[in-house]
XYZ file of C-alpha atoms in Angstrom:
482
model
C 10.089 -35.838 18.569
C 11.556 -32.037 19.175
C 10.229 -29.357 20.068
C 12.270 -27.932 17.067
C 11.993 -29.273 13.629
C 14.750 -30.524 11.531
C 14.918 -32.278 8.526
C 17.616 -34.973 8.932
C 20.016 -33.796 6.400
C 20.178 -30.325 6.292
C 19.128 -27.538 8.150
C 16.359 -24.498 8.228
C 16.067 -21.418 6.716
C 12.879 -19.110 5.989
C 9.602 -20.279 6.607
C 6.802 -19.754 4.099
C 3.438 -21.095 6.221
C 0.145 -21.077 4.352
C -2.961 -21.823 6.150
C -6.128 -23.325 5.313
C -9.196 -24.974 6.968
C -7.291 -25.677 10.655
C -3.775 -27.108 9.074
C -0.522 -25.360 8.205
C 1.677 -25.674 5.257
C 4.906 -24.846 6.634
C 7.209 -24.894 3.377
C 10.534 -24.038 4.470
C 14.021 -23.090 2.969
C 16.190 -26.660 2.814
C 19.345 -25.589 3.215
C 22.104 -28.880 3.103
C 24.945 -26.733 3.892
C 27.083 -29.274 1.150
C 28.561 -26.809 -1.732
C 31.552 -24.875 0.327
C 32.120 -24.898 3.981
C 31.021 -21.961 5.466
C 28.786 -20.790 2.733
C 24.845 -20.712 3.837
C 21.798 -20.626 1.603
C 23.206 -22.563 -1.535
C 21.519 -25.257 -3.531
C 19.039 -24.430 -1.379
C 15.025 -25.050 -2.350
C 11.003 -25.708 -0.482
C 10.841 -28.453 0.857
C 7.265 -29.241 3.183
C 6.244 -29.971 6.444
C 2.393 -29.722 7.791
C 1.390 -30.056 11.104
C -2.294 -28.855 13.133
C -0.541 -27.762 15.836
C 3.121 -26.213 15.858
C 4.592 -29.239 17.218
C 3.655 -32.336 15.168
C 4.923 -32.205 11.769
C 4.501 -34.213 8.611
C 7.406 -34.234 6.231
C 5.774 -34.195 2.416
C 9.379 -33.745 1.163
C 10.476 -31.338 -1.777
C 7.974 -28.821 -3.140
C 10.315 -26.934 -5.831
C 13.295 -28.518 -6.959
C 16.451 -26.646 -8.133
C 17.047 -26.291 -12.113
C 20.532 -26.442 -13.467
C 23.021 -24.228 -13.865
C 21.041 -23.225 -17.155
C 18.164 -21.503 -15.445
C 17.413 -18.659 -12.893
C 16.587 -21.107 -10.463
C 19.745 -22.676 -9.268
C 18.493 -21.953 -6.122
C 14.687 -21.687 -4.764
C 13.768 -18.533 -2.062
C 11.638 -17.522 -0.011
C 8.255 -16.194 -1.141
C 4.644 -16.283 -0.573
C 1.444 -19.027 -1.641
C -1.908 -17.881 -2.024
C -5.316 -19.912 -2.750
C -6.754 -18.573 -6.166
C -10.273 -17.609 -6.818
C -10.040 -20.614 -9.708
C -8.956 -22.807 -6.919
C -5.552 -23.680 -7.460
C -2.159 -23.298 -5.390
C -0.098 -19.947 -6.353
C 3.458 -20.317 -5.090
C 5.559 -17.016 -5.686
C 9.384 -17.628 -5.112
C 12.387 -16.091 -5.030
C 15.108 -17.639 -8.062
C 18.888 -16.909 -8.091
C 21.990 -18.172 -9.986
C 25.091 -16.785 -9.040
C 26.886 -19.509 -11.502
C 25.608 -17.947 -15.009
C 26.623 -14.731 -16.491
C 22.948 -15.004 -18.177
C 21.435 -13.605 -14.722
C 23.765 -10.805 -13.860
C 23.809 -7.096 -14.254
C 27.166 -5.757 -14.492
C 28.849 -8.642 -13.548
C 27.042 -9.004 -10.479
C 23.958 -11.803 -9.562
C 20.532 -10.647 -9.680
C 17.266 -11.938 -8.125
C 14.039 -12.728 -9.819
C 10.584 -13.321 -8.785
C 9.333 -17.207 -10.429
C 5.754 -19.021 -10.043
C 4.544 -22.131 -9.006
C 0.967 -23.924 -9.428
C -0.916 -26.681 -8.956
C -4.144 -28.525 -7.333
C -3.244 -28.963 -4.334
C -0.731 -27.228 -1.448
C 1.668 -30.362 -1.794
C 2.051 -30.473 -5.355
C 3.376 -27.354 -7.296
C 4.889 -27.104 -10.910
C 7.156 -24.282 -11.915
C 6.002 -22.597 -14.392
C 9.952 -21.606 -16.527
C 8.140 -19.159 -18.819
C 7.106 -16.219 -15.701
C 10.010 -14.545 -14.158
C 9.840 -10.859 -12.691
C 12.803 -9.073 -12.282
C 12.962 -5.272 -10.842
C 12.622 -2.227 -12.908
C 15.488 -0.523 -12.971
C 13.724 2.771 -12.322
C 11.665 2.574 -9.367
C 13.702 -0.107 -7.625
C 17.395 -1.258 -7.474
C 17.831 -4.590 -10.075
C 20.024 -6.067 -7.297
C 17.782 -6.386 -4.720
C 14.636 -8.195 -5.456
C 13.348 -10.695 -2.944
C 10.603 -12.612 -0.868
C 7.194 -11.837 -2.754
C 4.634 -11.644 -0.931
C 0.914 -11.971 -2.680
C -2.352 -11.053 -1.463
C -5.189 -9.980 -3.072
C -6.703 -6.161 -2.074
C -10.313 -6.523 -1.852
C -10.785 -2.250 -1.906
C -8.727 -2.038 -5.239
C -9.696 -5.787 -6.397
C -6.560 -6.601 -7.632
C -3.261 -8.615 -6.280
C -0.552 -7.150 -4.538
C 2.827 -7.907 -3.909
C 5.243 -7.238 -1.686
C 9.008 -7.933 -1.983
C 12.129 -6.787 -0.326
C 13.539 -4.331 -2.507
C 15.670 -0.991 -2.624
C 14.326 2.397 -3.743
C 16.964 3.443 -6.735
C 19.523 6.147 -6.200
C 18.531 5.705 -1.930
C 21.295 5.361 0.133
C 22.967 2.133 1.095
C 22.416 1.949 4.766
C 18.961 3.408 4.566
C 17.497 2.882 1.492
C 15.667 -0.580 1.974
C 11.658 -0.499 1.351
C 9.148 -2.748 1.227
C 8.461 -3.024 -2.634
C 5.147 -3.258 -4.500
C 3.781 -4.481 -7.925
C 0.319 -4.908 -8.630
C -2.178 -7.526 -10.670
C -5.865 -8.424 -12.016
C -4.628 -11.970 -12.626
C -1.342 -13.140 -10.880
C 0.188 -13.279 -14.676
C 0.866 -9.774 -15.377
C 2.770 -7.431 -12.800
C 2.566 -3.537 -12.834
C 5.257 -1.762 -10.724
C 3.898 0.556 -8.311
C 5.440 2.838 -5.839
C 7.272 1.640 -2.739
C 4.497 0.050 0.385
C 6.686 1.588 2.974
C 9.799 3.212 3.018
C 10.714 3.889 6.733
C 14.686 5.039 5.684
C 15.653 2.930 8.799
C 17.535 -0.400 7.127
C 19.544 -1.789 4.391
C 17.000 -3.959 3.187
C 13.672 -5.504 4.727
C 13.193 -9.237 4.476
C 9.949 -11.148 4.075
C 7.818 -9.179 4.123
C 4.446 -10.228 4.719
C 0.878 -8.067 6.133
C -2.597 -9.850 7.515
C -5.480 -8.337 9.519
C -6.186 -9.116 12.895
C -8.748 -7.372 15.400
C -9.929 -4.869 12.466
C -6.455 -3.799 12.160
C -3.734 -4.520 9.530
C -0.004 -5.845 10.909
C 2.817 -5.346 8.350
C 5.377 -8.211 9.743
C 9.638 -8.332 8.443
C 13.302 -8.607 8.695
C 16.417 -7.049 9.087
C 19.708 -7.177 9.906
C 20.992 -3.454 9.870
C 21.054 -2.187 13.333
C 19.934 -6.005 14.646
C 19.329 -9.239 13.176
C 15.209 -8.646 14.135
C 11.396 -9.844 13.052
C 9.808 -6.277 13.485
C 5.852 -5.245 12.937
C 3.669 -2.303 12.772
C 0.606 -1.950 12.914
C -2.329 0.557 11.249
C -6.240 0.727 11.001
C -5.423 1.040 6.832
C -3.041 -0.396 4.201
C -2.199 2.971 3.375
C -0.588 3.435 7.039
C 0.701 5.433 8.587
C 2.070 2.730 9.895
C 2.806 2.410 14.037
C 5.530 1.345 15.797
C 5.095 -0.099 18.518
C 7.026 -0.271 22.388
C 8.852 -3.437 21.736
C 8.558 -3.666 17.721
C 9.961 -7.119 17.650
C 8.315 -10.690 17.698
C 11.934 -12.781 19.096
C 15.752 -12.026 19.423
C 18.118 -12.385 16.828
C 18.065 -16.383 17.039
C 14.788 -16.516 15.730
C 14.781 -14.777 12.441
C 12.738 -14.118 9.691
C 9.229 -15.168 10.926
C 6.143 -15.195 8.985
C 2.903 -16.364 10.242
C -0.597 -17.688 9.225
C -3.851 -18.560 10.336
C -6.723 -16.383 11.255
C -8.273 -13.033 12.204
C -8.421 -14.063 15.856
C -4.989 -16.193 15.932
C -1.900 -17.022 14.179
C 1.340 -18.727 14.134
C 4.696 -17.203 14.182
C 6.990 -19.733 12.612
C 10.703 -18.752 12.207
C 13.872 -20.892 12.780
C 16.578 -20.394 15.678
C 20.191 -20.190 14.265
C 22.958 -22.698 14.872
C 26.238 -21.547 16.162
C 29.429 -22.214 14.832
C 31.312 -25.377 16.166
C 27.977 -25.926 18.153
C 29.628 -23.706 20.930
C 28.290 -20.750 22.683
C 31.068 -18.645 21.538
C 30.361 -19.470 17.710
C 29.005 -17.269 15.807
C 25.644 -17.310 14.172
C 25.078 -19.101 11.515
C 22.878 -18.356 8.714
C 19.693 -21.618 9.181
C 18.673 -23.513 11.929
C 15.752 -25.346 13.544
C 12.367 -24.459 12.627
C 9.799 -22.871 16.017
C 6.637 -21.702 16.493
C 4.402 -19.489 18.682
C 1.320 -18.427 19.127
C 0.839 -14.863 17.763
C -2.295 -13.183 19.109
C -3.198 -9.357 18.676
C -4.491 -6.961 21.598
C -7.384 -5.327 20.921
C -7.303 -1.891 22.787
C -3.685 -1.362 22.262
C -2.782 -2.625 18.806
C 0.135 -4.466 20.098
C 0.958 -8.504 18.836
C 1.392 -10.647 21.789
C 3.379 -13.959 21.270
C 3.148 -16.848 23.599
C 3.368 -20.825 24.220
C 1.175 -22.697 21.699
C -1.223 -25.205 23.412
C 0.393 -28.383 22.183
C 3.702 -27.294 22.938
C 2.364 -26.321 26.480
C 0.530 -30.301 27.052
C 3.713 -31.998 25.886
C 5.411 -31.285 29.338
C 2.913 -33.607 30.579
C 4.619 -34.860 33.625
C 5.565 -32.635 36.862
C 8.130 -33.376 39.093
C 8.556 -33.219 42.721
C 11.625 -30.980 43.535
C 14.065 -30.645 46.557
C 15.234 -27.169 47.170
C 18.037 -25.551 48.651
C 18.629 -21.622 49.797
C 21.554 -19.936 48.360
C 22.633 -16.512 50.085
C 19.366 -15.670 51.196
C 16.162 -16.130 53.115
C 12.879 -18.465 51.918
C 10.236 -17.665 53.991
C 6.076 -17.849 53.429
C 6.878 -18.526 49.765
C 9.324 -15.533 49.619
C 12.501 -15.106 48.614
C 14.558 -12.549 49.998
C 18.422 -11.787 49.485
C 20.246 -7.681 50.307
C 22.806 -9.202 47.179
C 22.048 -12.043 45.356
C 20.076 -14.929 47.170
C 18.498 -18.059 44.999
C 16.515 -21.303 45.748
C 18.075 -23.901 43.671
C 16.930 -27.149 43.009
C 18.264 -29.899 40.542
C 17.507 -30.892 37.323
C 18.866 -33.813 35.344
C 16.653 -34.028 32.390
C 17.955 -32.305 29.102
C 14.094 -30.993 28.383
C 12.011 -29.482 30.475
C 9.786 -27.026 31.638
C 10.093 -24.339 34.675
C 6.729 -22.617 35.042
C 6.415 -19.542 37.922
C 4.220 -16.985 38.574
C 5.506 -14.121 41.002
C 5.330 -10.586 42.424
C 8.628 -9.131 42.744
C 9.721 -5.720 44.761
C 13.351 -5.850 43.624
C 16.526 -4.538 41.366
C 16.565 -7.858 39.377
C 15.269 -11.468 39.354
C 15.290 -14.211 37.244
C 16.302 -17.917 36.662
C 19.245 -19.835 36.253
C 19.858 -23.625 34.851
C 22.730 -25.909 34.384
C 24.161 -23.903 38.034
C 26.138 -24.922 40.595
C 25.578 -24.364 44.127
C 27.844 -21.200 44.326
C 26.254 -19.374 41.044
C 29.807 -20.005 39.451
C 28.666 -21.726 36.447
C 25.569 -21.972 33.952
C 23.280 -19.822 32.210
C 21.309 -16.905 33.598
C 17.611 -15.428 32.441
C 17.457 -12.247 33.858
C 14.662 -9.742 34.284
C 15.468 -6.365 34.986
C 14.528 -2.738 34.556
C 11.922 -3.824 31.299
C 14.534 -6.091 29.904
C 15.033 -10.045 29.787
C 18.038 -11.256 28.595
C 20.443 -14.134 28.474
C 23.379 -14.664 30.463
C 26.233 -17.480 30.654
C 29.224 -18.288 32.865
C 31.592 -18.473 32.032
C 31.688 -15.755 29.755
C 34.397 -16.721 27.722
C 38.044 -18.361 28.905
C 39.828 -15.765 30.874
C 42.908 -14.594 29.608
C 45.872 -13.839 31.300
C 44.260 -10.535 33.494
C 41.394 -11.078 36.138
C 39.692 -8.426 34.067
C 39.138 -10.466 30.951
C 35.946 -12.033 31.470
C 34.065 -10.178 28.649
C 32.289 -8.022 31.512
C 31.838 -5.148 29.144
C 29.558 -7.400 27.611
C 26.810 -7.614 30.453
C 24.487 -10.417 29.000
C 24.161 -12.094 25.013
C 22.979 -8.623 24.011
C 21.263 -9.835 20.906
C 18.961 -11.748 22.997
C 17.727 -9.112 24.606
C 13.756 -8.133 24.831
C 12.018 -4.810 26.221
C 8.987 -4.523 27.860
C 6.964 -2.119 30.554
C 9.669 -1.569 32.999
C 6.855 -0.596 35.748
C 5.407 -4.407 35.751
C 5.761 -5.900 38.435
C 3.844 -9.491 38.450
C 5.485 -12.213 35.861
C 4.291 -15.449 34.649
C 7.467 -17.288 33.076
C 7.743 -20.311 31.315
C 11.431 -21.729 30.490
C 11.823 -24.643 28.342
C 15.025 -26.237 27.519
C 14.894 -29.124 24.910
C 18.411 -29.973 24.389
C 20.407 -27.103 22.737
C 16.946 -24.878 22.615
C 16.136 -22.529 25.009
C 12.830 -21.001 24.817
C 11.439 -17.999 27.935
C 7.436 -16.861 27.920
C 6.927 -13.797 29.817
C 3.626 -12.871 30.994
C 2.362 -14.303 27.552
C 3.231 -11.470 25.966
C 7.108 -12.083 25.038
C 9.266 -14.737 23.890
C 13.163 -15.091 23.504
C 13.954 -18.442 21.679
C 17.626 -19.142 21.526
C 20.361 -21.889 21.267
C 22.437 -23.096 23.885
C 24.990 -25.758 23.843
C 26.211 -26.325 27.398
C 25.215 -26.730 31.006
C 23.372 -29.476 30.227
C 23.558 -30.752 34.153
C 23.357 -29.329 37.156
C 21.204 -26.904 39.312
C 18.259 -24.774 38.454
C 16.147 -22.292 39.892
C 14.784 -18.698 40.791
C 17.558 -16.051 42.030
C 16.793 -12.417 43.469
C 18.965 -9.335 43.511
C 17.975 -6.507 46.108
C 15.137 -7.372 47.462
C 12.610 -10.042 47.248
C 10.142 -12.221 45.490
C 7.198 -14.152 45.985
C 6.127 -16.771 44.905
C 2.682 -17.731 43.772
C 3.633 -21.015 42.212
C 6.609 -22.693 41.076
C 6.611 -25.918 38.873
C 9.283 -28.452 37.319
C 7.095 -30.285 34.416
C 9.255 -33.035 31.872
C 8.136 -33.818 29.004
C 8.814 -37.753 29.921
C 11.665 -38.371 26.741
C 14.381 -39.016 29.134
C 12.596 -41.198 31.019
């Protein structure tokens, strides 16, 4: 078992979770990286995975096969499923085919909205004769993506949402949040754009839900940053709030969509690969699928996303640890250090869990694993001035000047999250399963990430400029290498 899922031959892409009566349908995109190397996202379909819990999963296998080179669905996208009123299974998908001349405008691919049904969540037929393409007046025809259907109980009809472009809008700003509209899931009327912020290119799955009497509008970009962002408003008709720290993860945990309740939900997205499997790769387009639990706050409006219960339990086991005081002073559970000072201990296990909970009166603190005894080496989570971030070192190989270390790059920037810089008592929880890193901060935040070194060595708390004190501090192992 992972704390990750991963189908064993091929990777994940987009997430499309449906929930009903305590389980989760996590259909996902099944990406077997096998056409061209290098090239992401091709014959690509749903395949499905359920689980109660975030953590235990039950492969059911593919959902929507592929058609031929024929029809619009070469390849199966992401979209939406929804529970109709005459009880069966509405699967809304999006269908490309970059192969036929048939499905291009202009010489150039287009995207097209298909449907599935059937009984039950597991079984779903495609039906070849519905296909929804953009308008050509309201929208771009090239962009036409990720529907999302729910029904509107004030106008009583079916919406959907898709990732779209407003036509004639710019090319940097122009994304919007598309919108059609239906009495019976069969017949589509385009409607104005949902929400046009003139802030990306285009905005990914798209999804909305209601959570403490207000309505969240969840999705994804990758203009300015590769990001999951939300708003949040007391109507579907906005305006629509942006909040503090807009985002759910980094950049390595992309395109999330969630399901479940009024009172609780899961965030499932998937954490990229890198290149090579080396931290110096680049991203890569599919990965492992994650999840977290995605709670709203009542008084402030903002969505909160933390460690899910199972996930939590399965570092069952905690270990007795032998520490040792780097550049500093440990005194009455405090650490102190005028530079940097840590209290290191070691770790062996490739998973595990560090849990803390501190006040902290100084310029920086944070953790580091895979370390050696003189902070040369390993990575770094650091906490300072409202940011946590990641950290590695080496950096890169030097080259041939002192200098060239990367240190104009201060940390893995697109890991980075914001919160109140004022806070000053944290409650972390690291977990490293392999080449996953996932931090919890003050169950509130989450950056889930990949990492493929350091796998031995020392870990610990560090201080910068002061000091920090420690109300508990806790190794826990999940017992697999043992």
């Amino acid at each position: 078992m992972s704390i990750s899922y991963k189908p064993s031959d091929a990777y994940v892409g987009d997430v499309i979770p449906f929930y009903e009566n305590g389980r989760y349908y996590a259909y996902y995109l099944h990406d077997p990286r096998k056409r061209n190397s290098g090239i992401y996202a091709e014959d690509t379909t749903w395949y499905l995975v359920e689980t109660s819990d975030g953590l235990n999963y039950e492969d059911k296998g593919c959902i929507l096969p592929t058609g031929d080179e024929t029809t619009p669905y070469l390849n199966n996208y992401t979209g939406s499923v929804i529970k109709h009123t005459d009880g069966r299974y509405y699967a809304f998908f999006t269908a490309f085919n970059d192969l036929n001349e048939k499905y291009r405008v202009n010489g150039k691919s287009v995207q097209s909205v298909m449907m599935a049904s059937g009984e039950t969540p597991e079984k779903l037929e495609i039906n070849k004769d519905f296909r929804l393409v953009a308008d050509d007046r309201i929208y771009e025809v090239y962009d036409w993506r990720d529907p999302f259907v729910f029904f509107n109980e004030e106008e009583n009809l079916y919406w959907m949402l898709l990732c779209a472009r407003h036509k004639g809008s710019g090319y940097h700003r122009g994304g919007c949040i598309g919108l059609c509209k239906s009495k019976d899931l069969k017949i589509w009327e385009y409607a104005e754009p949902f929400y046009e912020p003139g802030m990306y290119i285009t905005m990914e799955c798209p999804e909305v839900f209601r959570m403490k009497g207000r309505w969240y509008l969840v999705f994804s970009t990758f203009s300015d940053r590769f990001l999951t962002h939300y708003r949040f408003s007391d109507t579907l008709s906005g305006p629509w709030v942006i909040p503090y720290e807009d985002s759910l993860d980094c950049r390595s945990d992309y395109a999330i969509k969630t399901a479940g309740t009024e009172d609780e939900r899961i965030a499932f997205g998937w954490i990229s690969t890198k290149l090579g499997e080396r931290d110096e790769g680049p991203w890569e387009w599919g990965g492992t699928m994650i999840a977290h639990r995605l709670t709203a706050d009542e008084k402030s409006g903002e969505l909160k996303v933390s460690i899910l219960d199972a996930l939590d339990e399965y570092f069952s086991e905690h270990a007795e640890v032998e520490t040792k005081i780097v550049n500093g002073n440990f005194d009455d559970d405090t650490l102190y250090s005028p530079g940097m000072g840590a209290l290191l201990h070691e770790v062996k296990e490739k998973e595990f869990m560090i849990e803390l909970e501190a006040d902290v009166s100084c310029r920086e603190f944070g953790l580091f694993i895979g370390s050696d005894e003189k902070l040369e080496e390993g990575y770094q989570i650091r906490v300072s001035n409202g940011t946590l971030s990641l950290d590695r070192w080496p950096r890169k190989e030097q080259g041939i000047y002192q200098w060239q270390i990367d240190g104009d790059i201060p940390f893995a920037i697109e890991t980075v999250r914001y919160f109140d810089p004022s806070q000053k008592h944290f409650q972390i929880k690291l977990i490293r399963s392999d080449d996953v890193l996932i931090v919890y901060l003050n169950d509130s935040f989450v950056m889930s990430t990949r990492v493929y070194g350091h796998y031995s060595g020392l870990a610990g708390l560090y201080t910068v400029g002061g000091s920090i004190h420690l109300n508990s501090y806790r190794l826990r192992l999940s017992g697999k290498d043992r």
